[in-house]
Each structure stands twice: as C-alpha cells, then as structure tokens.
Amino acid sequence: MEEDYVSTAYFIIHSISLFGFITNSIAVVTIYKKRDLHNPFGILCAAIAANNAFVLAMNSVWYALPDDPMFESASQFSRIIGYVGLSQWNFACKIHLLISTNRMLSVVLPININIYWTHTRNFAAMSIILLLAYIQDLPILLYDDIWFCYDRQLMMWFFAHTERGKFFETKINNIPCYLDFALTITFDLITLAALRVVHTKSKWLANSSREEAKKRKLEMKLFAQ
C-alpha cells in the first residue's frame, strides 16, 4: 500500500513538473515569435520562463534518480543540486521584481521607458542579479552544516536543521526573498492603480496608434500572466 502511495506521489510530482515545463517553454517560444515582445520587458519574461523550465526539469530528473548514497540528503552532489536550484529560485524572485519595476515605470512615467531601459542595461541587470543569487547561497558550498537538499522520504526540500542552517534559512535566504516579494507586490499595485486611472480617463489607448495599442495590450496580458 505504501509503495502505491509513493508511486502516486511521484506521478503527481512529475506531472506537475512536466506541465510547468511545457507552459513555460510555450511562453519562451511565444515571446520569440512575437517581434513586438523583443524588448527589455519581453526578454525579462522570457528569462523567468526559461529559468522556471530549467528548475522544473532539473528537479524532475532529480526526483527520478535511484536510491543511492550519492543522491542522499547532505551528500556533496545533493548539496550542489540544492545550491543551483535555490540560487535559480532567488534569481527568479529578483527577475519578478525587475519585471514589476519595468511595468511600473512604463505605465507611470510619461516617456518611452525603453529609451533608458535598453537591452544592454537589461542584460547587465540580469547578469548582476544572477551573480548575486549565486553569491547569496554560496555558504551552502562553504560550510558542511549548511545545505538545502531533497528528502526522498518526505518528498520535500529542506534546509539543514543546524544552528547555521537555520540562520542561513531565515536571515540570508528568506529575508531577501521577503523583501523582493514585498517590493514586487507594491510595484504591481502601483501599476494596476495607474492602469485603472488611465483606463477610466480613456486616454491610454485613445491617444495611441492601433499598432502601439495592440503592442501594449500584448505586453499587459503577459504582465498579468
């Protein structure tokens, strides 16, 4: 009976991972095909979709690996996988913040934000936050009593239940994520409020060309998703 539960749980996990991988891959392909989204905002959305697809694929493969000491929690290989997965998660949090910042400035400011938010600066920002995400989680590789690993019995990811592990989880990992989340929500609320005001006054689409209006609608649809 227990084996049936485990098999069912693994089936659900892999199904969800596969669904997430497919939907995020579709998002990347859609952005690639839509030339109107070949701007900093579209690149950010493609980056987070590709990042999500990568993490889901990596985790799904990790779950399917056979029981072996090499893959047990706190093993060197397991710690590396946890380090990469957690770093990519933190990278995604910061990409969300960049997307929210881009949309807020684009809607609130009466200028074309792409004049200042160029592709070069966009890629530079993404590179910096990716580097910062991996630096943030570097203690996982430096200290034996700090890790983030998958527990096969509970089928969950855990931080090390040590003094350093708990400090790393609460202070180094969680606080920056909470800050990113709070800023993202704040910027999104400002954006939505500004959109509502603009929509009420009927100026946004009325004063734009059809092509620009269509482009903005597409961007906002992607933003809402």
Tab-separated table of C-alpha atoms in Angstrom:
chain	number	residue	atom	x	y	z
A	1	MET	CA	0.000	0.000	0.000
A	2	GLU	CA	2.811	2.397	0.920
A	3	GLU	CA	4.520	1.751	-2.408
A	4	ASP	CA	1.279	2.663	-4.189
A	5	TYR	CA	1.158	5.978	-2.327
A	6	VAL	CA	4.775	6.689	-3.212
A	7	SER	CA	4.192	5.845	-6.871
A	8	THR	CA	1.118	8.075	-6.963
A	9	ALA	CA	3.027	10.919	-5.309
A	10	TYR	CA	5.873	10.656	-7.798
A	11	PHE	CA	3.394	10.569	-10.682
A	12	ILE	CA	1.763	13.768	-9.420
A	13	ILE	CA	5.127	15.477	-8.924
A	14	HIS	CA	6.369	14.569	-12.401
A	15	SER	CA	3.035	15.532	-13.993
A	16	ILE	CA	3.121	18.969	-12.377
A	17	SER	CA	6.766	19.433	-13.356
A	18	LEU	CA	6.017	18.393	-16.937
A	19	PHE	CA	3.027	20.742	-17.137
A	20	GLY	CA	5.106	23.628	-15.786
A	21	PHE	CA	7.960	22.839	-18.167
A	22	ILE	CA	5.609	22.793	-21.176
A	23	THR	CA	3.766	26.014	-20.275
A	24	ASN	CA	6.982	27.910	-19.575
A	25	SER	CA	8.539	26.612	-22.789
A	26	ILE	CA	5.462	27.777	-24.713
A	27	ALA	CA	5.887	31.223	-23.155
A	28	VAL	CA	9.513	31.386	-24.330
A	29	VAL	CA	8.570	30.322	-27.873
A	30	THR	CA	5.665	32.789	-27.973
A	31	ILE	CA	7.909	35.680	-26.944
A	32	TYR	CA	10.492	34.597	-29.520
A	33	LYS	CA	7.903	34.628	-32.311
A	34	LYS	CA	6.274	37.927	-31.295
A	35	ARG	CA	8.597	40.664	-32.515
A	36	ASP	CA	6.598	43.214	-30.514
A	37	LEU	CA	7.925	41.493	-27.390
A	38	HIS	CA	11.569	41.699	-28.456
A	39	ASN	CA	12.099	44.467	-25.921
A	40	PRO	CA	13.548	44.535	-22.376
A	41	PHE	CA	10.178	43.581	-20.870
A	42	GLY	CA	9.772	40.605	-23.201
A	43	ILE	CA	13.345	39.493	-22.538
A	44	LEU	CA	12.701	39.569	-18.789
A	45	CYS	CA	9.555	37.464	-19.206
A	46	ALA	CA	11.424	35.005	-21.432
A	47	ALA	CA	14.242	34.819	-18.882
A	48	ILE	CA	11.955	33.931	-15.995
A	49	ALA	CA	10.039	31.393	-18.109
A	50	ALA	CA	13.290	29.745	-19.229
A	51	ASN	CA	14.542	29.769	-15.640
A	52	ASN	CA	11.335	28.112	-14.414
A	53	ALA	CA	11.542	25.456	-17.137
A	54	PHE	CA	15.169	24.730	-16.227
A	55	VAL	CA	14.456	24.357	-12.494
A	56	LEU	CA	11.413	22.141	-13.115
A	57	ALA	CA	13.370	19.908	-15.489
A	58	MET	CA	16.308	19.653	-13.075
A	59	ASN	CA	14.065	18.802	-10.128
A	60	SER	CA	12.040	16.268	-12.097
A	61	VAL	CA	15.209	14.438	-13.141
A	62	TRP	CA	16.493	14.594	-9.556
A	63	TYR	CA	13.299	13.011	-8.214
A	64	ALA	CA	13.632	10.145	-10.693
A	65	LEU	CA	17.186	9.180	-9.720
A	66	PRO	CA	17.572	5.799	-7.965
A	67	ASP	CA	18.196	5.415	-4.237
A	68	ASP	CA	21.924	5.727	-3.812
A	69	PRO	CA	24.187	7.262	-1.142
A	70	MET	CA	25.448	9.620	-3.830
A	71	PHE	CA	21.999	11.229	-4.052
A	72	GLU	CA	21.102	11.243	-0.347
A	73	SER	CA	20.437	14.475	1.539
A	74	ALA	CA	23.596	16.363	2.548
A	75	SER	CA	25.762	14.390	0.103
A	76	GLN	CA	28.128	16.533	-1.959
A	77	PHE	CA	26.206	16.019	-5.192
A	78	SER	CA	22.882	16.657	-3.471
A	79	ARG	CA	24.232	19.887	-1.972
A	80	ILE	CA	25.322	21.124	-5.395
A	81	ILE	CA	21.886	20.409	-6.874
A	82	GLY	CA	20.249	22.207	-3.957
A	83	TYR	CA	22.640	25.132	-4.356
A	84	VAL	CA	21.853	25.533	-8.045
A	85	GLY	CA	18.100	25.131	-7.554
A	86	LEU	CA	17.943	27.598	-4.658
A	87	SER	CA	20.112	30.133	-6.480
A	88	GLN	CA	17.895	29.947	-9.558
A	89	TRP	CA	14.842	30.408	-7.312
A	90	ASN	CA	16.346	33.569	-5.823
A	91	PHE	CA	17.224	34.718	-9.327
A	92	ALA	CA	13.565	34.254	-10.312
A	93	CYS	CA	12.414	36.361	-7.345
A	94	LYS	CA	14.632	39.215	-8.463
A	95	ILE	CA	13.553	38.854	-12.110
A	96	HIS	CA	9.953	39.224	-10.924
A	97	LEU	CA	10.998	42.443	-9.209
A	98	LEU	CA	12.678	43.691	-12.397
A	99	ILE	CA	9.530	42.931	-14.406
A	100	SER	CA	7.355	44.794	-11.919
A	101	THR	CA	9.757	47.738	-11.912
A	102	ASN	CA	9.789	47.854	-15.713
A	103	ARG	CA	5.995	47.820	-15.961
A	104	MET	CA	5.547	50.400	-13.221
A	105	LEU	CA	7.953	52.851	-14.834
A	106	SER	CA	6.458	52.195	-18.273
A	107	VAL	CA	2.927	52.950	-17.078
A	108	VAL	CA	3.569	55.709	-14.546
A	109	LEU	CA	6.190	57.772	-16.375
A	110	PRO	CA	5.050	59.794	-19.432
A	111	ILE	CA	8.019	58.620	-21.509
A	112	ASN	CA	9.113	55.606	-23.524
A	113	ILE	CA	10.970	53.693	-20.829
A	114	ASN	CA	12.821	51.603	-23.442
A	115	ILE	CA	14.890	54.678	-24.326
A	116	TYR	CA	16.581	54.388	-20.948
A	117	TRP	CA	15.910	50.711	-20.147
A	118	THR	CA	17.974	49.429	-23.072
A	119	HIS	CA	18.783	45.825	-23.964
A	120	THR	CA	22.372	46.322	-22.814
A	121	ARG	CA	21.325	47.606	-19.404
A	122	ASN	CA	18.661	44.925	-19.181
A	123	PHE	CA	21.142	42.099	-19.784
A	124	ALA	CA	23.605	43.746	-17.399
A	125	ALA	CA	20.943	43.865	-14.671
A	126	MET	CA	20.019	40.201	-15.229
A	127	SER	CA	23.680	39.157	-15.140
A	128	ILE	CA	24.254	41.057	-11.904
A	129	ILE	CA	21.239	39.598	-10.102
A	130	LEU	CA	22.126	36.088	-11.307
A	131	LEU	CA	25.610	36.541	-9.862
A	132	LEU	CA	24.178	37.960	-6.629
A	133	ALA	CA	21.787	34.995	-6.325
A	134	TYR	CA	24.669	32.510	-6.500
A	135	ILE	CA	26.784	34.584	-4.106
A	136	GLN	CA	23.853	34.772	-1.672
A	137	ASP	CA	23.682	30.968	-1.452
A	138	LEU	CA	27.439	30.358	-1.504
A	139	PRO	CA	27.544	29.319	2.206
A	140	ILE	CA	25.900	26.052	1.108
A	141	LEU	CA	29.179	25.086	-0.549
A	142	LEU	CA	31.448	26.555	2.115
A	143	TYR	CA	30.046	25.037	5.320
A	144	ASP	CA	29.306	21.372	5.958
A	145	ASP	CA	26.400	22.148	8.298
A	146	ILE	CA	24.569	24.354	5.781
A	147	TRP	CA	22.673	22.726	2.952
A	148	PHE	CA	19.413	22.708	1.030
A	149	CYS	CA	18.536	19.185	-0.062
A	150	TYR	CA	15.665	16.970	-1.138
A	151	ASP	CA	14.370	14.400	1.355
A	152	ARG	CA	13.201	11.324	-0.537
A	153	GLN	CA	11.120	10.029	2.352
A	154	LEU	CA	9.123	13.221	2.856
A	155	MET	CA	9.417	14.303	-0.798
A	156	MET	CA	10.251	17.852	0.222
A	157	TRP	CA	13.212	20.210	0.082
A	158	PHE	CA	14.722	21.126	3.445
A	159	PHE	CA	17.360	23.397	4.877
A	160	ALA	CA	19.809	21.853	7.323
A	161	HIS	CA	18.364	21.581	10.840
A	162	THR	CA	21.510	23.012	12.386
A	163	GLU	CA	22.221	26.338	14.048
A	164	ARG	CA	23.997	27.657	10.971
A	165	GLY	CA	21.436	26.078	8.682
A	166	LYS	CA	18.553	27.810	10.445
A	167	PHE	CA	20.415	31.129	10.438
A	168	PHE	CA	21.084	30.770	6.722
A	169	GLU	CA	17.449	29.902	6.010
A	170	THR	CA	15.873	32.726	8.000
A	171	LYS	CA	18.403	35.545	7.660
A	172	ILE	CA	20.335	35.015	4.443
A	173	ASN	CA	17.740	33.297	2.253
A	174	ASN	CA	14.272	34.261	3.489
A	175	ILE	CA	14.687	37.951	4.351
A	176	PRO	CA	15.901	38.992	0.859
A	177	CYS	CA	13.094	36.906	-0.691
A	178	TYR	CA	10.500	38.570	1.544
A	179	LEU	CA	11.885	41.976	0.585
A	180	ASP	CA	11.758	41.112	-3.126
A	181	PHE	CA	8.194	39.854	-2.728
A	182	ALA	CA	7.053	42.957	-0.824
A	183	LEU	CA	8.564	45.324	-3.391
A	184	THR	CA	7.107	43.299	-6.271
A	185	ILE	CA	3.600	43.416	-4.788
A	186	THR	CA	3.954	47.144	-4.059
A	187	PHE	CA	5.102	47.969	-7.593
A	188	ASP	CA	2.352	45.772	-9.098
A	189	LEU	CA	-0.317	47.532	-7.045
A	190	ILE	CA	1.014	50.922	-8.161
A	191	THR	CA	0.956	49.723	-11.773
A	192	LEU	CA	-2.597	48.373	-11.525
A	193	ALA	CA	-3.804	51.574	-9.855
A	194	ALA	CA	-2.182	53.683	-12.571
A	195	LEU	CA	-3.706	51.498	-15.290
A	196	ARG	CA	-7.134	51.892	-13.755
A	197	VAL	CA	-6.798	55.678	-13.711
A	198	VAL	CA	-5.597	55.745	-17.308
A	199	HIS	CA	-8.349	53.388	-18.416
A	200	THR	CA	-11.001	55.481	-16.671
A	201	LYS	CA	-9.862	58.624	-18.466
A	202	SER	CA	-9.765	56.696	-21.770
A	203	LYS	CA	-6.519	58.334	-22.795
A	204	TRP	CA	-4.107	55.475	-22.936
A	205	LEU	CA	-5.495	53.588	-25.946
A	206	ALA	CA	-7.339	56.542	-27.462
A	207	ASN	CA	-4.158	58.568	-27.902
A	208	SER	CA	-2.113	55.633	-29.184
A	209	SER	CA	-1.903	54.207	-32.657
A	210	ARG	CA	-3.589	50.865	-33.275
A	211	GLU	CA	-0.225	49.177	-33.575
A	212	GLU	CA	1.008	50.690	-30.309
A	213	ALA	CA	-2.270	49.851	-28.581
A	214	LYS	CA	-2.040	46.236	-29.749
A	215	LYS	CA	1.544	46.042	-28.533
A	216	ARG	CA	0.606	47.473	-25.140
A	217	LYS	CA	-2.303	45.046	-24.804
A	218	LEU	CA	0.025	42.134	-25.544
A	219	GLU	CA	2.569	43.361	-23.005
A	220	MET	CA	-0.051	43.867	-20.309
A	221	LYS	CA	-1.535	40.422	-20.966
A	222	LEU	CA	1.909	38.914	-20.458
A	223	PHE	CA	2.393	41.068	-17.353
A	224	ALA	CA	-0.914	39.843	-15.905
A	225	GLN	CA	0.067	36.219	-16.527
